[in-house]
PDB file of C-alpha atoms in Angstrom:
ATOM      1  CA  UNK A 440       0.000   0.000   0.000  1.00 89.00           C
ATOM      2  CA  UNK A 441       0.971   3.358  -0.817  1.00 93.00           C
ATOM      3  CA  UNK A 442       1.070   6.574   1.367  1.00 96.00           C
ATOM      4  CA  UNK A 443      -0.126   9.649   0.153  1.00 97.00           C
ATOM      5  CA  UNK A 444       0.110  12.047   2.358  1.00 96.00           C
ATOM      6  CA  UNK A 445      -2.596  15.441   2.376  1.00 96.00           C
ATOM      7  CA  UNK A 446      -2.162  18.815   3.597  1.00 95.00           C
ATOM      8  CA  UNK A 447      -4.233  19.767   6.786  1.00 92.00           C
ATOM      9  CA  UNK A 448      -6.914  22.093   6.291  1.00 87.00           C
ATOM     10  CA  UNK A 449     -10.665  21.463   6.018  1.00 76.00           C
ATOM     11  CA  UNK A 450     -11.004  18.829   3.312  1.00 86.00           C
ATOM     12  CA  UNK A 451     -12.892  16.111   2.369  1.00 93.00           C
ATOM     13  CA  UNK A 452      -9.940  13.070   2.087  1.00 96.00           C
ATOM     14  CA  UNK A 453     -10.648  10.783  -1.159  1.00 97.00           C
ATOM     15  CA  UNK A 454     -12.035   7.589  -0.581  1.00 96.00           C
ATOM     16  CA  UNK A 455     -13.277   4.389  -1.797  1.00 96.00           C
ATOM     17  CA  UNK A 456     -17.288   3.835  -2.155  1.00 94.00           C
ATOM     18  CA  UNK A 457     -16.697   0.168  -2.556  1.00 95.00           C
ATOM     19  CA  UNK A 458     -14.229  -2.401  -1.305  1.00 94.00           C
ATOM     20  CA  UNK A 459     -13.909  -3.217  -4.703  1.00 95.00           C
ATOM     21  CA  UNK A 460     -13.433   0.100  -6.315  1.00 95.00           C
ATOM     22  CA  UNK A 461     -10.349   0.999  -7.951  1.00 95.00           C
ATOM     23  CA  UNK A 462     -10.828   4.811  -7.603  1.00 97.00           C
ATOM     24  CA  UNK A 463     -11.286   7.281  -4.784  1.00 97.00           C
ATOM     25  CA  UNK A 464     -13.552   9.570  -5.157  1.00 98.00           C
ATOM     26  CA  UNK A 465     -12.314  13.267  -4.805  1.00 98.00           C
ATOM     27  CA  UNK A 466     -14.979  16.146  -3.546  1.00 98.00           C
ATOM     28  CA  UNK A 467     -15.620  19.249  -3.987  1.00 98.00           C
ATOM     29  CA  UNK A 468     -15.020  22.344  -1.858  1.00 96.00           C
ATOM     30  CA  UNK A 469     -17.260  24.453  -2.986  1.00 94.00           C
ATOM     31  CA  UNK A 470     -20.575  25.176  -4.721  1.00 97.00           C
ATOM     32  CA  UNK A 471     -20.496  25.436  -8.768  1.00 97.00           C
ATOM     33  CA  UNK A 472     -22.292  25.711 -11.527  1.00 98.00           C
ATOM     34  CA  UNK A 473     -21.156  24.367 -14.720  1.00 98.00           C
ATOM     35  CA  UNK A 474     -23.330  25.687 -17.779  1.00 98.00           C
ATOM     36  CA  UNK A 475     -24.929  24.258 -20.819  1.00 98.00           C
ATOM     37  CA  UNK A 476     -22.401  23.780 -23.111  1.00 98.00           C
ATOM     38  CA  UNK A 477     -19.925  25.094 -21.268  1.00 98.00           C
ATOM     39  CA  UNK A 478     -16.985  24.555 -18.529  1.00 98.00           C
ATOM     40  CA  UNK A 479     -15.909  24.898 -15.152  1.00 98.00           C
ATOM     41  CA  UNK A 480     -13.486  25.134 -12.507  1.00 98.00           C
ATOM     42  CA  UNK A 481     -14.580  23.091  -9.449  1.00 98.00           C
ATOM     43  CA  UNK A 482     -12.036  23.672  -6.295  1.00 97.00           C
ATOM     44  CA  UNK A 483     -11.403  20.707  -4.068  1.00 97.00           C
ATOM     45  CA  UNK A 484      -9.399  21.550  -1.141  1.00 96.00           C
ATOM     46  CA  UNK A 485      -7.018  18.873  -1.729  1.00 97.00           C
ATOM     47  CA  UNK A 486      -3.196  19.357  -1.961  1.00 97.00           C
ATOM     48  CA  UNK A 487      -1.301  15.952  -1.921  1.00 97.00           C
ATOM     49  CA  UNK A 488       2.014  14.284  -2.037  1.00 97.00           C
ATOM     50  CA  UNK A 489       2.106  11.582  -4.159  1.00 97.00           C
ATOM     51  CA  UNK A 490       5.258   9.161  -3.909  1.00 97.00           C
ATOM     52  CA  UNK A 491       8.167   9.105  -5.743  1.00 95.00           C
ATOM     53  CA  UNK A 492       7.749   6.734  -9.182  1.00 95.00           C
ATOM     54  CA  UNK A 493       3.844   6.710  -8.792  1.00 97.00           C
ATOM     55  CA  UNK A 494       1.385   9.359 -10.392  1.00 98.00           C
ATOM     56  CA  UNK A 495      -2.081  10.039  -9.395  1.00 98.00           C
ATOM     57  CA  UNK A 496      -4.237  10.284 -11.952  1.00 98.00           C
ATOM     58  CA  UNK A 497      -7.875  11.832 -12.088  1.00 98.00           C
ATOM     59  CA  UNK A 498     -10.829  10.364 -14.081  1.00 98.00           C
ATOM     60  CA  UNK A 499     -14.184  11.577 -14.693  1.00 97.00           C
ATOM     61  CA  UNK A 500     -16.877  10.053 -12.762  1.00 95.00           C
ATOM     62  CA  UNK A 501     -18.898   7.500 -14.634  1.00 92.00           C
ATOM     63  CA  UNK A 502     -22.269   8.196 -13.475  1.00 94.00           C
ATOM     64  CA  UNK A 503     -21.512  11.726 -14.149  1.00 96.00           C
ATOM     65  CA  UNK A 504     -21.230  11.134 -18.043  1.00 94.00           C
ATOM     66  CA  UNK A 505     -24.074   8.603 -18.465  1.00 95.00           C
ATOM     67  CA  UNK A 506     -26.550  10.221 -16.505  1.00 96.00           C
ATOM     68  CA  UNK A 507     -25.706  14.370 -16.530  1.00 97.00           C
ATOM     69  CA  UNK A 508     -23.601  14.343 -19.862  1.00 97.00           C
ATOM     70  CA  UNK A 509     -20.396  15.793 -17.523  1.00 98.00           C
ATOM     71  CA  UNK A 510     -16.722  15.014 -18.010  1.00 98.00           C
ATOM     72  CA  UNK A 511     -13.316  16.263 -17.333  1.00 97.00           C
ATOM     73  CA  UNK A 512     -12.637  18.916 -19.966  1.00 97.00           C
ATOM     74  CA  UNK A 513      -9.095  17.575 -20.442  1.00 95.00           C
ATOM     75  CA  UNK A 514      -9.822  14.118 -20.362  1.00 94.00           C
ATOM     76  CA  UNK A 515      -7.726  12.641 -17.464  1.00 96.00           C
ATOM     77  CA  UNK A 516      -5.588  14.881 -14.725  1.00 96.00           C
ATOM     78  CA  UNK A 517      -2.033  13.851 -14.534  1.00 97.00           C
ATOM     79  CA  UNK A 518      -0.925  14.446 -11.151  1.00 97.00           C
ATOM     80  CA  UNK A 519       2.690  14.189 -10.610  1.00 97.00           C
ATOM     81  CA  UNK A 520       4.791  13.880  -7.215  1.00 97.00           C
ATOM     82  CA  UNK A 521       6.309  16.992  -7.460  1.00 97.00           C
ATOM     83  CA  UNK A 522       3.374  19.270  -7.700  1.00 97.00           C
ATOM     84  CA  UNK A 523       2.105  20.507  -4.232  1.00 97.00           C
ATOM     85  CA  UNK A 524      -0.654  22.538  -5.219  1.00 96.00           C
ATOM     86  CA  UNK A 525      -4.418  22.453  -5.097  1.00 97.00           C
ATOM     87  CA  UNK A 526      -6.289  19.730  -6.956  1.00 97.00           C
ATOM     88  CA  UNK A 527      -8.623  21.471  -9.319  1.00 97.00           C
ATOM     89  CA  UNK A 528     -11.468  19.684 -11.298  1.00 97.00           C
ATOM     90  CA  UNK A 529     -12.704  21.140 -14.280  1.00 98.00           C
ATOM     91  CA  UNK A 530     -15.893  19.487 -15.435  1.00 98.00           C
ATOM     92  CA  UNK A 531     -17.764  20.096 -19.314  1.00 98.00           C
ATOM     93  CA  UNK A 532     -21.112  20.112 -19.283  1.00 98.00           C
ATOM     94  CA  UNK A 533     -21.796  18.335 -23.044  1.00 98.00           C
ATOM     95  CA  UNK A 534     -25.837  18.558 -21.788  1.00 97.00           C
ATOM     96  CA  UNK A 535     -28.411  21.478 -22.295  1.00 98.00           C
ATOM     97  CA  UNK A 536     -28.881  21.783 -18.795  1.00 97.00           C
ATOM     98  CA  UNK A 537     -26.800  23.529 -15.916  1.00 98.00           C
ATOM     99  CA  UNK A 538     -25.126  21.505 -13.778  1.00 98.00           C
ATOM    100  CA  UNK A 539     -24.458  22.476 -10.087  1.00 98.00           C
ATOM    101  CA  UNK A 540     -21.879  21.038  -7.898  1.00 98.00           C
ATOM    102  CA  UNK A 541     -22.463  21.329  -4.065  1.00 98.00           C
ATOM    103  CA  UNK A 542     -19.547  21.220  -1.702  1.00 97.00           C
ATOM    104  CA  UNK A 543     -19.213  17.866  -0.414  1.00 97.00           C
ATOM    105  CA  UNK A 544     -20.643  16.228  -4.042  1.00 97.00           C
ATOM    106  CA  UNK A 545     -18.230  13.807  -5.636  1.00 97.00           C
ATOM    107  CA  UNK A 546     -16.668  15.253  -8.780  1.00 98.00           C
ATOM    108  CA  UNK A 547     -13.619  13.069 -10.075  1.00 98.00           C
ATOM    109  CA  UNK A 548     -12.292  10.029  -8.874  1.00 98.00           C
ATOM    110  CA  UNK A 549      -8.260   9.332  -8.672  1.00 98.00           C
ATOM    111  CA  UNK A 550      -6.445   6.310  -9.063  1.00 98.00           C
ATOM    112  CA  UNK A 551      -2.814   6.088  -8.001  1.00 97.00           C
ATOM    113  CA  UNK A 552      -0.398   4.171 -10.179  1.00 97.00           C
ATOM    114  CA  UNK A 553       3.662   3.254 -10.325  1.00 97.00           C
ATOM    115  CA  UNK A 554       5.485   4.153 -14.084  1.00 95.00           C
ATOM    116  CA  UNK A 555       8.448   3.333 -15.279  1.00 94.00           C
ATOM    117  CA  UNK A 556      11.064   6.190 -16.372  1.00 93.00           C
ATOM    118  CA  UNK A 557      11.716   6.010 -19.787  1.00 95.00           C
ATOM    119  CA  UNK A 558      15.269   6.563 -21.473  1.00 97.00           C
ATOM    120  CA  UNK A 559      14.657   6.487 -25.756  1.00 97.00           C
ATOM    121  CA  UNK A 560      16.921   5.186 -28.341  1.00 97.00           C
ATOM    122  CA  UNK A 561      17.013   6.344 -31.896  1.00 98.00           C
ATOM    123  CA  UNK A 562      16.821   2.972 -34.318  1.00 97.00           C
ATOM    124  CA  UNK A 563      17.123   2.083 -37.952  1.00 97.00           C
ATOM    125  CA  UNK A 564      14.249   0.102 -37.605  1.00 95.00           C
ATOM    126  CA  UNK A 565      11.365  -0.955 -35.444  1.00 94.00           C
ATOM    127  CA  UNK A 566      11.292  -4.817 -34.722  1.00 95.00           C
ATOM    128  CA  UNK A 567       8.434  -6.763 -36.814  1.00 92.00           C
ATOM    129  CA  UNK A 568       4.956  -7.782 -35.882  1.00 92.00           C
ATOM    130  CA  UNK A 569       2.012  -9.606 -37.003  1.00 86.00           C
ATOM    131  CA  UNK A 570      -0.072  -6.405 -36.879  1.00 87.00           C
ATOM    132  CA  UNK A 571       2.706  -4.145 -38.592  1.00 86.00           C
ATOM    133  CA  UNK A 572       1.554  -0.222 -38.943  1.00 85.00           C
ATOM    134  CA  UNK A 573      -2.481  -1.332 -38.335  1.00 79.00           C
ATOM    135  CA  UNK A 574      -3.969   1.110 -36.514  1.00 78.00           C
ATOM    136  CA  UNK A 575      -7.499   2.721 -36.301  1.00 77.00           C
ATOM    137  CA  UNK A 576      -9.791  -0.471 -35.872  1.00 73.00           C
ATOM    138  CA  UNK A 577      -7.363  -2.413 -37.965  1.00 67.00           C
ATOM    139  CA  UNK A 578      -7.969  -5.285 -36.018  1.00 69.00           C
ATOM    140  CA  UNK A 579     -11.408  -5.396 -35.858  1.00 69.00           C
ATOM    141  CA  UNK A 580     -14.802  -5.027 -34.292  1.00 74.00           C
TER     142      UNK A 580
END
């Protein structure tokens, strides 16, 4: 198990909703309301340490897209152990109808992973595979 360790202050710590769940849900801090169409900045309270080698790394809420039409407007947060500052969420509201955010609502859910560092090597060529330059659906339904 990993320790992340949180900055004191009045915050809602992420946690699991499930024994099962892979992400912890992260809250919000404060009311918002994220319009039609539009985007927002949802504050969270939350400043972290992540370990060294691991990366914590923010997902939209499922329920959130199926049922409200809300995501992340950048797709997934990336964030890395040496950033100390506060976690912000900002949500895209692909629906025609506001969506508010009341402090204490679950707005993103984090997941905290290892990665490898990477060193890269400039080749002739790429070894061979079966699938080759495929991409896009090239292998199927």
């Amino acid at each position: 198990m990993a320790i992340v360790k949180v900055k004191k202050g009045l915050v809602t710590l992420p946690r699991q909703s499930s024994a099962g769940a892979a992400g912890y849900d992260i809250f919000a801090e404060s009311a918002a309301v994220i319009p039609p169409r539009g985007s927002g900045v949802v504050k969270t309270g939350l400043h972290v340490q992540i370990p060294h080698h691991m990366v914590m790394l923010v997902y939209s809420r499922s329920g959130h897209g199926f049922k409200h039409g809300i995501r992340l407007a950048n797709g997934t947060g990336v964030i890395d152990s040496d950033y100390r500052g506060e976690i912000l969420v900002k949500l895209q509201n692909d629906s025609d109808e506001p969506f508010r955010v009341d402090p204490g609502d679950k707005v993103a859910q984090a997941v905290l992973t290892a990665y490898f560092r990477m060193d890269f090597e400039t080749v002739d060529e790429l070894d061979e595979t079966d699938r080759g330059t495929g991409g896009f659906g090239s292998t199927g339904k």
